Amino acid sequence: MTQLTILNLRFTAQVETTIQLAEFKGSALRGAWQSHLRTLYCSAGATADPLHQQLCPVCYLLSRETGSGADRRPYVFRPPLSDQTRFEAGEPFVFEVSLFGQARNLLPYLVLAVNEMGLNQGLGQPIHAGRQRGRFRLVQLEAVDPFRPAVEVLMKGDLSVSWPTLIITEESVMAKAEQLLAQANKDLAVTFLTPMRLIVDRKLLRRPEFGTFFQRLLERWSALRQQFADETPLDSLTWNRLISLAQAVQLVKNDCRWQEVRGHSTRLDRAQELGGLVGQAIYHPPESGSWRELLPYLLWGQVMQVGKNVVKGGGVYQLGIGN
Ligand SMILES: [Zn+2]
């Protein structure tokens, strides 16, 4: 299928002074991280010349702005998934970042930027004296493969980070697929944990139709594989086969709702709609063998995320058994 690899990192921070966030925490988290990364390591800013853009690790991570919102940047954020918006001193604060392909070599920059961001710039609303934001300290970093019960501690306490060996590959995806197939011979449940925002024919998708969801996922999978594993685009025969299978999948139970989220785009300097579908959908396959073909892509999508605003934490979902 693919040689693409993904390093999935779980950051555990300890809150030092109260952090107040909006309901959708990914936007603030990614915004603070991005601006701190630039302040620390890149003097050129977003308008840097092409040579700088090629050489600078920060520009590599951050500057692949297509302007369309359909970003193919080498990372995604997964914000804390609870409803909690206020984090008091001493409380833990956990979020994840996935890095695609060779972007994992930038791990040291990422770790330092997260730690510096927490201690200096802070996070969330400026609720403290002098318009300071709440501060946190990075206390633990782990590599996590969600498809295996495997966790590798890369850093604990001080800031010496060991190099990760636990990396998500096709092998772990396929093993998980087999495990799910053994349990799910009929329906599959997809729980959308952060807003999934898909646009079809310039309209927002308000019902989680499987065909559209899967097509966007496959487009993203193919593009990421091309961009970060130097592989050719998916051949049209396979593409058409998968899409027609996906279009025949039925939405049999829809417990999704629309979650409105307003954010701010620094790049565009205007308010940005981040809302999308959240909740659970149950899908029924057209034939008993369909999941065998579709499931590997669905699993990859769990660590790639789908739809708009994935770099801000949008489009996080979890697969489960629906019957
Ligand atoms: Zn730069």
mmCIF file of C-alpha atoms and ligand atoms in Angstrom, residues 38 42 44-45 52 56 58-59, ligand 1:
data_model
loop_
_atom_site.group_PDB
_atom_site.id
_atom_site.type_symbol
_atom_site.label_atom_id
_atom_site.label_comp_id
_atom_site.label_asym_id
_atom_site.label_seq_id
_atom_site.Cartn_x
_atom_site.Cartn_y
_atom_site.Cartn_z
ATOM 1 C CA ARG A 38 8.893 31.282 14.214
ATOM 2 C CA CYS A 42 13.034 31.554 11.871
ATOM 3 C CA ALA A 44 12.521 35.383 7.873
ATOM 4 C CA GLY A 45 8.798 35.092 8.509
ATOM 5 C CA HIS A 52 15.254 30.149 2.701
ATOM 6 C CA CYS A 56 14.616 26.439 7.023
ATOM 7 C CA VAL A 58 10.382 25.989 10.505
ATOM 8 C CA CYS A 59 9.327 27.162 7.066
HETATM 9 ZN ZN ZN B 1 12.113 30.120 7.970
#
